[in-house]
mmCIF file of C-alpha atoms in Angstrom:
data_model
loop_
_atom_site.group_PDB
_atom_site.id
_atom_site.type_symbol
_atom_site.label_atom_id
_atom_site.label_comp_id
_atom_site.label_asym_id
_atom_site.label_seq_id
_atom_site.Cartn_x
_atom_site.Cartn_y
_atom_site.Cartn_z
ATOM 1 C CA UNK A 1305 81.112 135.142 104.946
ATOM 2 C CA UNK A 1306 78.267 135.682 107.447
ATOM 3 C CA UNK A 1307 77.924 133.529 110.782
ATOM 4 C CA UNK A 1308 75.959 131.240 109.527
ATOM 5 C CA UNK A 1309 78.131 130.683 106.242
ATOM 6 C CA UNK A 1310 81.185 130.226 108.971
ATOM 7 C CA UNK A 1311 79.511 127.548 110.879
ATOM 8 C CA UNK A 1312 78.635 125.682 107.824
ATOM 9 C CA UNK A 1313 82.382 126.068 106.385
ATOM 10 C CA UNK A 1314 83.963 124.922 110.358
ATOM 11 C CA UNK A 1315 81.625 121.977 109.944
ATOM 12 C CA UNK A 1316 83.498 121.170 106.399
ATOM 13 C CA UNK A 1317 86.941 122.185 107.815
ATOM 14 C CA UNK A 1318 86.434 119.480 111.048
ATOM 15 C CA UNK A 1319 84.324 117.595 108.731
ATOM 16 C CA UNK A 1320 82.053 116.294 111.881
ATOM 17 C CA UNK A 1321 78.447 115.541 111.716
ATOM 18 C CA UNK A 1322 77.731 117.459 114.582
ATOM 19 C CA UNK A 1323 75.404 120.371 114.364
ATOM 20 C CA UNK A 1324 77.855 123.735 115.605
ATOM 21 C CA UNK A 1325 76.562 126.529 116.830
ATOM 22 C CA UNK A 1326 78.912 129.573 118.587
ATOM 23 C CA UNK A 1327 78.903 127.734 121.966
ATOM 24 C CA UNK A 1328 80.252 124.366 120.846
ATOM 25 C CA UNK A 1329 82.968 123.291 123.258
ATOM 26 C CA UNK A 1330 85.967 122.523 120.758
ATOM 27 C CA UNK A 1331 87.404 120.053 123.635
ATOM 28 C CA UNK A 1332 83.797 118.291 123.565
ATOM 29 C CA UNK A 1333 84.147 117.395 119.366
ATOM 30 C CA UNK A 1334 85.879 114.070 118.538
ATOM 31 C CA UNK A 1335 87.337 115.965 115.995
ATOM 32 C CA UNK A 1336 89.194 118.488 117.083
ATOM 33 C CA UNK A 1337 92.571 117.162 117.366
ATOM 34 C CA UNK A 1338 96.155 118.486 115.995
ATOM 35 C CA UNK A 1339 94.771 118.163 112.637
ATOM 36 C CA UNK A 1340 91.959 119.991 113.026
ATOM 37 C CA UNK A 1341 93.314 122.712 114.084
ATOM 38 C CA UNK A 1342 95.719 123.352 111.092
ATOM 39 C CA UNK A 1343 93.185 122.751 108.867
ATOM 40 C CA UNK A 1344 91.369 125.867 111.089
ATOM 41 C CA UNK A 1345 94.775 127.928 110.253
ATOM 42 C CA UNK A 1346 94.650 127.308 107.162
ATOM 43 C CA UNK A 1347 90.804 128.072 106.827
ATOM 44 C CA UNK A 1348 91.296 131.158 108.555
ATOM 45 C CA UNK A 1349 94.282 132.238 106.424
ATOM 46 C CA UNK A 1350 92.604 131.506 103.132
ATOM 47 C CA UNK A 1351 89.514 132.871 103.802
ATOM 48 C CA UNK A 1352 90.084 135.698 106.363
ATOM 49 C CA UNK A 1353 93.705 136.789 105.841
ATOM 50 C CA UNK A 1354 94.572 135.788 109.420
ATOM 51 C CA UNK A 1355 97.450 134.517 110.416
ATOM 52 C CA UNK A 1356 96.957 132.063 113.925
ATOM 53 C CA UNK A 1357 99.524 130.289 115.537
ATOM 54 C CA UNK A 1358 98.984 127.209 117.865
ATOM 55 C CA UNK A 1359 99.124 129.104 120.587
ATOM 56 C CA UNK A 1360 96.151 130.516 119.549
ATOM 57 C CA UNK A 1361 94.328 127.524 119.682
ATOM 58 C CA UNK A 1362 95.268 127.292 123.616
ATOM 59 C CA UNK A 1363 93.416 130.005 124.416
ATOM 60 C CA UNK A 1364 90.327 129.234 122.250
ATOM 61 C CA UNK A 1365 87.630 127.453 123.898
ATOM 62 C CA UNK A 1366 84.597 127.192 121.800
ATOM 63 C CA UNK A 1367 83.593 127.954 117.745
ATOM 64 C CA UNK A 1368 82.637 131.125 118.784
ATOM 65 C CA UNK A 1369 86.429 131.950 119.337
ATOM 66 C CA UNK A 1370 87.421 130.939 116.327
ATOM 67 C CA UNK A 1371 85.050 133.308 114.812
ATOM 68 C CA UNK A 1372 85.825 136.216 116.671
ATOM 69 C CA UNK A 1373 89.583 135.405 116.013
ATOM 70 C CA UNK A 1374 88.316 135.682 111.929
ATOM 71 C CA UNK A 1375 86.451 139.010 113.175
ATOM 72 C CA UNK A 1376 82.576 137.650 112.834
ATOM 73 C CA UNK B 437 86.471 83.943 102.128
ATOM 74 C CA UNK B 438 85.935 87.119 101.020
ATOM 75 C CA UNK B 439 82.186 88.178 101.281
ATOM 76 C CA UNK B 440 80.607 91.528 101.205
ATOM 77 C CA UNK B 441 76.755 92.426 101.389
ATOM 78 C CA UNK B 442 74.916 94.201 98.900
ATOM 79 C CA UNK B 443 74.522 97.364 101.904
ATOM 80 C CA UNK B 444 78.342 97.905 101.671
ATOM 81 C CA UNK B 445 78.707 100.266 98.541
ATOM 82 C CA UNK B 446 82.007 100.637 96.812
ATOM 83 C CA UNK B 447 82.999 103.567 94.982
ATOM 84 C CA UNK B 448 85.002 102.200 91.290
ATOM 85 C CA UNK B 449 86.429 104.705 89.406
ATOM 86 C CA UNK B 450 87.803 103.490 85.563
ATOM 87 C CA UNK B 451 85.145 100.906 85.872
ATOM 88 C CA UNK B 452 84.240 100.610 82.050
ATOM 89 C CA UNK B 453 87.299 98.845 81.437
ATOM 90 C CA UNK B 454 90.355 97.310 82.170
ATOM 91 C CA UNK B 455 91.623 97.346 85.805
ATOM 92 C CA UNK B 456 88.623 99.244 86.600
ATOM 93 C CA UNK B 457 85.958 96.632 85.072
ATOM 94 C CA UNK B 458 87.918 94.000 86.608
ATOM 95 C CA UNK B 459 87.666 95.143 89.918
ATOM 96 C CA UNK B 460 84.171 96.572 89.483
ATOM 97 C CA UNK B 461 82.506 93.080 88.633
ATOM 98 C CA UNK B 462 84.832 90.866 91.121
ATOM 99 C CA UNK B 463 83.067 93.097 94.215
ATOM 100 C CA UNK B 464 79.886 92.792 93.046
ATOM 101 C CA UNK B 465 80.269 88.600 92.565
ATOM 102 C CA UNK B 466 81.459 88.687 96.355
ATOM 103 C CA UNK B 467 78.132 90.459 96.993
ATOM 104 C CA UNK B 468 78.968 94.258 97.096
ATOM 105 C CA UNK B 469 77.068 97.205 95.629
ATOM 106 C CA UNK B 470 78.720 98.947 93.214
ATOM 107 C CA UNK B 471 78.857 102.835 91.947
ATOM 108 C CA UNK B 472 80.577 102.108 88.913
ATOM 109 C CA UNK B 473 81.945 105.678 87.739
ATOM 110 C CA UNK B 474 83.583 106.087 83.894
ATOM 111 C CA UNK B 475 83.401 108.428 81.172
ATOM 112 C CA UNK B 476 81.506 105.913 78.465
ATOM 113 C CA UNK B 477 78.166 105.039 79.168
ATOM 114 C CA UNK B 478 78.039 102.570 76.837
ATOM 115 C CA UNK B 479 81.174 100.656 77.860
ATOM 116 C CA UNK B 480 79.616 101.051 81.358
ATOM 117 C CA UNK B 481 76.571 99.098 80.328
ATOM 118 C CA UNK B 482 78.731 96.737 78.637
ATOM 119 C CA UNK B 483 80.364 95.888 82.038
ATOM 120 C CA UNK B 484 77.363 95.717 83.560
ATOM 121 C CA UNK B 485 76.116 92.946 81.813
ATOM 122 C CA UNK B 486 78.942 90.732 82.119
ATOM 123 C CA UNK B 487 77.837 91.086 86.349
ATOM 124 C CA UNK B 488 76.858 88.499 88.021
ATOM 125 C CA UNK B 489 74.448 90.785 90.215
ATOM 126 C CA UNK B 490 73.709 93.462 87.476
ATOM 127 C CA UNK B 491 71.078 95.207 89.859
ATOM 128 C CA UNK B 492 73.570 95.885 92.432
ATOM 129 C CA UNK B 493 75.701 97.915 89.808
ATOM 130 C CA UNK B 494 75.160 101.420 89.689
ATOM 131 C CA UNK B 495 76.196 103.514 87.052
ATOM 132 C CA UNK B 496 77.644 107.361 86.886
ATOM 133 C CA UNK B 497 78.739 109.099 84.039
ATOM 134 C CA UNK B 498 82.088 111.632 84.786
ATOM 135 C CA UNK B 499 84.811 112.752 83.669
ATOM 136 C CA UNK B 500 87.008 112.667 86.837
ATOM 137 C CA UNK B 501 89.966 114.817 85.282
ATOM 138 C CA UNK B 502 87.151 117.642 84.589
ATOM 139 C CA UNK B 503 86.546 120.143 88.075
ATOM 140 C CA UNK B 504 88.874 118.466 90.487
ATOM 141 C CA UNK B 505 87.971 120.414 93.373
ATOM 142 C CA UNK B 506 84.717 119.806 92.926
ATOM 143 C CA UNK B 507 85.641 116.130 93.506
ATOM 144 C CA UNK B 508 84.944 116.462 97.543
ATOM 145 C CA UNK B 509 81.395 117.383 96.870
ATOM 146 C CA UNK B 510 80.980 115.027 94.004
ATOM 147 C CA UNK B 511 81.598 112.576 96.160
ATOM 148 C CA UNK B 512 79.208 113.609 98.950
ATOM 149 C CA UNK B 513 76.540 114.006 96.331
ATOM 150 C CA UNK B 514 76.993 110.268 95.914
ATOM 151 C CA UNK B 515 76.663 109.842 99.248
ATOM 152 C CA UNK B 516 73.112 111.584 99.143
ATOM 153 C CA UNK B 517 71.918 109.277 96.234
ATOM 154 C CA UNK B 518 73.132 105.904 97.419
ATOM 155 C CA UNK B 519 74.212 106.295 101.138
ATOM 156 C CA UNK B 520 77.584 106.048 102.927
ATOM 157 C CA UNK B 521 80.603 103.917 101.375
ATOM 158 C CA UNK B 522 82.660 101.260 102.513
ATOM 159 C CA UNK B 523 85.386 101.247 100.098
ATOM 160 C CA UNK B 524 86.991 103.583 97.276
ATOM 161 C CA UNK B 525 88.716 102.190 94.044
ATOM 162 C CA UNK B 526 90.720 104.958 92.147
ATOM 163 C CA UNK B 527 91.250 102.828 88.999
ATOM 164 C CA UNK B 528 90.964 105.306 86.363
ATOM 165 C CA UNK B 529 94.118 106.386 84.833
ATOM 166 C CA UNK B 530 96.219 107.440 81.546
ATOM 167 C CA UNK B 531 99.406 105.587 80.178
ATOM 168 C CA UNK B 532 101.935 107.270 78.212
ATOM 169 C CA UNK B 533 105.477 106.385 77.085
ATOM 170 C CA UNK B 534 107.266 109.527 75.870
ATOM 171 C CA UNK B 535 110.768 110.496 76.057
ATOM 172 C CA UNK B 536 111.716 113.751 77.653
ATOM 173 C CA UNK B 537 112.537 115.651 74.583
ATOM 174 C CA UNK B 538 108.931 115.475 73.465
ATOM 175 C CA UNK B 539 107.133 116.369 76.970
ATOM 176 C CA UNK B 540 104.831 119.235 76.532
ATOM 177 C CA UNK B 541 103.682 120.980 79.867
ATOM 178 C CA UNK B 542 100.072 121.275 79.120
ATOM 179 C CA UNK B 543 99.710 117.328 78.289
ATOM 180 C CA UNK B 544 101.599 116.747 81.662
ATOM 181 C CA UNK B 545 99.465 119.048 83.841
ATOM 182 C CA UNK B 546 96.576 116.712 81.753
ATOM 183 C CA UNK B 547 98.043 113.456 82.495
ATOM 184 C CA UNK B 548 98.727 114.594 86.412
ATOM 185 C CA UNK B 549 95.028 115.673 86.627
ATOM 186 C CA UNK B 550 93.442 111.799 86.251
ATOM 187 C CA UNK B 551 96.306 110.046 87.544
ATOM 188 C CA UNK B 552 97.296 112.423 90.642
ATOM 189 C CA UNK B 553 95.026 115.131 91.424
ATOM 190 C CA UNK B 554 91.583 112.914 90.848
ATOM 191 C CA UNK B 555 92.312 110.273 93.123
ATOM 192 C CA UNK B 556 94.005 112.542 95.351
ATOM 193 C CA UNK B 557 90.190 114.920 95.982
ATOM 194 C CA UNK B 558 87.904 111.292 95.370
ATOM 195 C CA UNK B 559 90.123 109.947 97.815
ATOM 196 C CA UNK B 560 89.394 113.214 99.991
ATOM 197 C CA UNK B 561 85.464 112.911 99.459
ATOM 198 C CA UNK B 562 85.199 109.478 100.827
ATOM 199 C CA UNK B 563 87.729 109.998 103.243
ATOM 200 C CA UNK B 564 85.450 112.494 104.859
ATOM 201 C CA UNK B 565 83.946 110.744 107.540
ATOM 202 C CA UNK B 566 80.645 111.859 107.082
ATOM 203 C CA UNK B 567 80.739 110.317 103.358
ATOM 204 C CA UNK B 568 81.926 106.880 104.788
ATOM 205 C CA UNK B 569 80.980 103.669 107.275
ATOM 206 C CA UNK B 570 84.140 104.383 109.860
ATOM 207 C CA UNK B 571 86.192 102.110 111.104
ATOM 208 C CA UNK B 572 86.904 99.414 108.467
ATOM 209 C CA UNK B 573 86.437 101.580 105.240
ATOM 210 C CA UNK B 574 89.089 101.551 102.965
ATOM 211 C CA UNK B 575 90.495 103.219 99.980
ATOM 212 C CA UNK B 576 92.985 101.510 97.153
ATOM 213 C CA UNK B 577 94.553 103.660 94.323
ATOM 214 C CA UNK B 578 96.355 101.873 91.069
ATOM 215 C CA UNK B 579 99.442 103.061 90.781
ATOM 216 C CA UNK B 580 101.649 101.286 89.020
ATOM 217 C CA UNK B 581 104.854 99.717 89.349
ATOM 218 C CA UNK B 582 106.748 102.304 86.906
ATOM 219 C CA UNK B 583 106.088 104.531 90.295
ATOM 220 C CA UNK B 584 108.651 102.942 91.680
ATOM 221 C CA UNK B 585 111.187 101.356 89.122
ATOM 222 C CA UNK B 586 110.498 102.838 85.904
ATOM 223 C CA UNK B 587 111.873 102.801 82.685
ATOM 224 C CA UNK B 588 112.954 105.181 79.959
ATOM 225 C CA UNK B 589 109.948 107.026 78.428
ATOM 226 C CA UNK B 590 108.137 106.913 81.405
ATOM 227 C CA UNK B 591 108.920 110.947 83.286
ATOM 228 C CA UNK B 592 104.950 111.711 83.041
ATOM 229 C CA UNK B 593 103.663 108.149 83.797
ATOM 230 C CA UNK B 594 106.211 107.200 86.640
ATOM 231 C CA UNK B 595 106.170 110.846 88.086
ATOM 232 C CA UNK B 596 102.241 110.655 88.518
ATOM 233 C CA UNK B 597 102.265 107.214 89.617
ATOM 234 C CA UNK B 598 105.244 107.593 91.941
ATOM 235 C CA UNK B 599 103.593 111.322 93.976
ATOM 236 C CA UNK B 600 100.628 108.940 94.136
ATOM 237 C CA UNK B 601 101.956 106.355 96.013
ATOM 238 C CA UNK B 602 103.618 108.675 98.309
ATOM 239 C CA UNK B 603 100.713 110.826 98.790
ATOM 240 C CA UNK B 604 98.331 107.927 99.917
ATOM 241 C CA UNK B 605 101.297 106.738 102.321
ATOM 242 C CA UNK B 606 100.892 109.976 104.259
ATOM 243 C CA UNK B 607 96.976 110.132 103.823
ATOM 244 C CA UNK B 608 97.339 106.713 104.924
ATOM 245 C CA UNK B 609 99.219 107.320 108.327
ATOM 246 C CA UNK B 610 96.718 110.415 108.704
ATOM 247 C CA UNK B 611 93.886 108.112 108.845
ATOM 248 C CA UNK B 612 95.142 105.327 110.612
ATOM 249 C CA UNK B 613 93.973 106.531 114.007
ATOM 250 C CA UNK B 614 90.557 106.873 112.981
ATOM 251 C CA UNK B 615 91.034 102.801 111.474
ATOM 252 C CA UNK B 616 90.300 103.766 107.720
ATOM 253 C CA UNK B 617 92.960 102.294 105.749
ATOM 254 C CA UNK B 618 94.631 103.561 102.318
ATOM 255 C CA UNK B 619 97.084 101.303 99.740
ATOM 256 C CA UNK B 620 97.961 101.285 96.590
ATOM 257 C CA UNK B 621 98.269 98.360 94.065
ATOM 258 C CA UNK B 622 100.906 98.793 91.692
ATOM 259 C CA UNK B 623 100.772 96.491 88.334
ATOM 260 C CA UNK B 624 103.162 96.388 86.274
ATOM 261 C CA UNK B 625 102.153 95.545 82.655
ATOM 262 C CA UNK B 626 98.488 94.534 82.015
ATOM 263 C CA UNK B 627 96.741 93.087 79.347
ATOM 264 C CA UNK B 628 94.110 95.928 78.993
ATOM 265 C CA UNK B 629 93.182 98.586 76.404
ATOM 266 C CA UNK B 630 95.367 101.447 77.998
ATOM 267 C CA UNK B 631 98.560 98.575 76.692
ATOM 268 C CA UNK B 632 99.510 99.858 73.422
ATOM 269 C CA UNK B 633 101.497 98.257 71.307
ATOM 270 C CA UNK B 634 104.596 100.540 72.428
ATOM 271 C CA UNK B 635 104.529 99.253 75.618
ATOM 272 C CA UNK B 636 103.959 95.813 74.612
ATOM 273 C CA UNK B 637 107.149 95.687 72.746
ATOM 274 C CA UNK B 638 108.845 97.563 75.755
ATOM 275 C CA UNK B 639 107.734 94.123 77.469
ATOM 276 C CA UNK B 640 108.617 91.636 75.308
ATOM 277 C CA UNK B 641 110.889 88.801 77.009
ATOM 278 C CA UNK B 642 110.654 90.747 80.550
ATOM 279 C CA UNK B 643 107.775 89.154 82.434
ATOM 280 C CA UNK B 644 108.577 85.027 83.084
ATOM 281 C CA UNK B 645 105.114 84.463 83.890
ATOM 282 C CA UNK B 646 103.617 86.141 81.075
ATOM 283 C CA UNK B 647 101.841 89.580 80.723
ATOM 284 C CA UNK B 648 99.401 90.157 83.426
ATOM 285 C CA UNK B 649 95.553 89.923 83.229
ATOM 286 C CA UNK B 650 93.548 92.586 85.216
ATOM 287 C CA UNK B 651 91.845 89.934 87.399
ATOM 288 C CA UNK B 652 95.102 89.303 88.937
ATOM 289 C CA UNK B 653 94.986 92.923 90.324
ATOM 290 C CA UNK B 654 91.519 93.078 90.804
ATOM 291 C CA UNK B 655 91.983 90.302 93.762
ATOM 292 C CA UNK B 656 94.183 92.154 95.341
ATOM 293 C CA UNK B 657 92.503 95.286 95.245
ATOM 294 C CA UNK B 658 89.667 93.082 96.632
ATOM 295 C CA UNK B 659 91.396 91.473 99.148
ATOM 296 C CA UNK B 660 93.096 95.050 100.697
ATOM 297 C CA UNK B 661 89.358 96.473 100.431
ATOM 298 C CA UNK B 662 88.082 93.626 102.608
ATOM 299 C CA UNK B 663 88.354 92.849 106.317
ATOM 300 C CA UNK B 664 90.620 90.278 105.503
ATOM 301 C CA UNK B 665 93.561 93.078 105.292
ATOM 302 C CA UNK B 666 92.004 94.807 108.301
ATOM 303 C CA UNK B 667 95.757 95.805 109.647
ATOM 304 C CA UNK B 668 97.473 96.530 106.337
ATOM 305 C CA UNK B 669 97.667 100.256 105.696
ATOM 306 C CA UNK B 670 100.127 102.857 103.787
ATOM 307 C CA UNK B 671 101.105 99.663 101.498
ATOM 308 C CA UNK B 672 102.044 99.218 98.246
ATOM 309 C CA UNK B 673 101.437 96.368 96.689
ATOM 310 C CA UNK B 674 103.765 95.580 93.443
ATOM 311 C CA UNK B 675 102.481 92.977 91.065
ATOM 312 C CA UNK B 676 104.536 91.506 88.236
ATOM 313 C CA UNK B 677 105.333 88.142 88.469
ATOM 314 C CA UNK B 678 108.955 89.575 89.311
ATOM 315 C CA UNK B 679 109.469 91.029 86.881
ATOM 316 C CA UNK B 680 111.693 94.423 88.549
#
């Protein structure tokens, strides 16, 4: 998956209209709620093999850290 | 009153006959659009000319129990062609009385796959919000009311019918928040097609009021699709003149 393929597939996983890009505040998407962010887990587990924890998700601030978390 | 406008599409699956049909034609009298999705195009047709607005009936030929996964996109695909939906009908389904001792695994998985798994990913294509009109939108599976009370015969039918009804109560409390509600109608026996004569005779003296026609569970599917059930969510809605 390249980084354009990952926006595309975090715009499926939040299933939001809005158009991401790597600086998208998560905090700033209607979306992003308690849901949103297991469906990220398990995005990231299927696809990457990565294991994240919620306490992951504290620390993440924008799209861009969830790709860097799936190593893009 | 219930009224709907011809720019508030609704998504009927089963709709060449039956329950499906039913609930197909009575949204389109109250005014809706509808994307009338079956397997036979010419029972399709057939349905469509018993509407009383046959150019607000649009037809799509699928097999729903063919590339589940798929479903999601299927129904965004729709979206493309027609534009976003108000409401989602699951009505297509199998019936089948068997006992235990003759269940085959591979006829199960078959029977799970239109009357679990399909509405379970058309019900996750319309839920996305980008496939429907927001707040108001609403989905209704038939189940049925073997889902809940069943009787002997029934392990495929009442197993697929009962994980439905508990799957759309938690899809239902998952959408609440975002004001898109999800029930289920649950009939018990019907005068349709899908009634064989085995279950007929499984019926005989048990329903006071007779055996049901699908118009009686196409108004309520109607009704719980309308803004006339705007606060009714994660419901299911038994009909059988009393029968259980």
């Amino acid at each position: 998956m390249n980084k354009e393929e990952f926006l595309t597939n975090m715009q499926d996983v939040l299933q939001t209209e809005e158009d991401l890009n790597y600086e998208t505040v998560l905090e700033d998407l209607d979306e992003w709620d308690s849901l949103s962010v297991m469906a990220t887990m398990a995005f990231l587990e299927k696809n990457f093999n990565i294991k994240t924890t919620m306490k992951d998700y504290k620390e993440m601030k924008t799209i861009g850290d969830i790709a860097k978390k799936a190593g893009l | 009153m219930i009224q709907f406008t011809k720019e508030q599409r609704f998504i009927v699956t089963g709709a060449s006959s039956g329950i499906g049909e039913a609930v197909a034609l009575r949204l389109n009298e109250l005014g809706a659009s509808v994307i009338a999705i079956a397997r036979n195009e010419e029972r399709l047709l057939g349905m469509k000319t018993k509407s009383k607005h046959p150019e607000n009936i649009y037809i799509e030929i699928k097999d729903l129990a063919e590339n589940i996964e798929q479903l999601p996109s299927y129904v965004k695909e729709l979206k493309d062609k027609y534009g976003k939906f108000q409401g989602l009908a699951n009505c297509a389904g199998v019936g089948r009385i068997l006992p235990l001792k003759s269940i085959d695994f591979t006829e199960m998985q078959k029977l799970f796959n239109i009357n679990y798994f399909s509405p379970v990913f058309m019900t996750k294509g319309f839920t996305d919000k980008r496939n429907n009109n927001g707040k108001g939108s609403s989905v209704v599976c038939i189940a049925s009311s073997g889902g809940v009370h069943c009787d002997p015969g029934m392990t495929e039918y009442a197993g697929s019918k009962g994980a439905l009804i508990a799957t759309m109560q938690a899809i239902a409390r998952e959408l609440a928040p975002s004001y898109i509600r999800v029930n289920c109608v649950s009939p018990s026996l019907i005068s349709t097609n899908m009634a064989d004569e085995i279950s007929r005779s499984f019926a005989e003296g048990k329903y006071p009021m007779g055996i049901g026609k699908p118009q009686y569970v196409a108004n309520t599917v109607v009704f719980l699709l309308s803004k006339q059930a705007e606060w009714i969510t994660a419901q299911n809605y038994i009909i059988d003149c009393g029968a259980i």
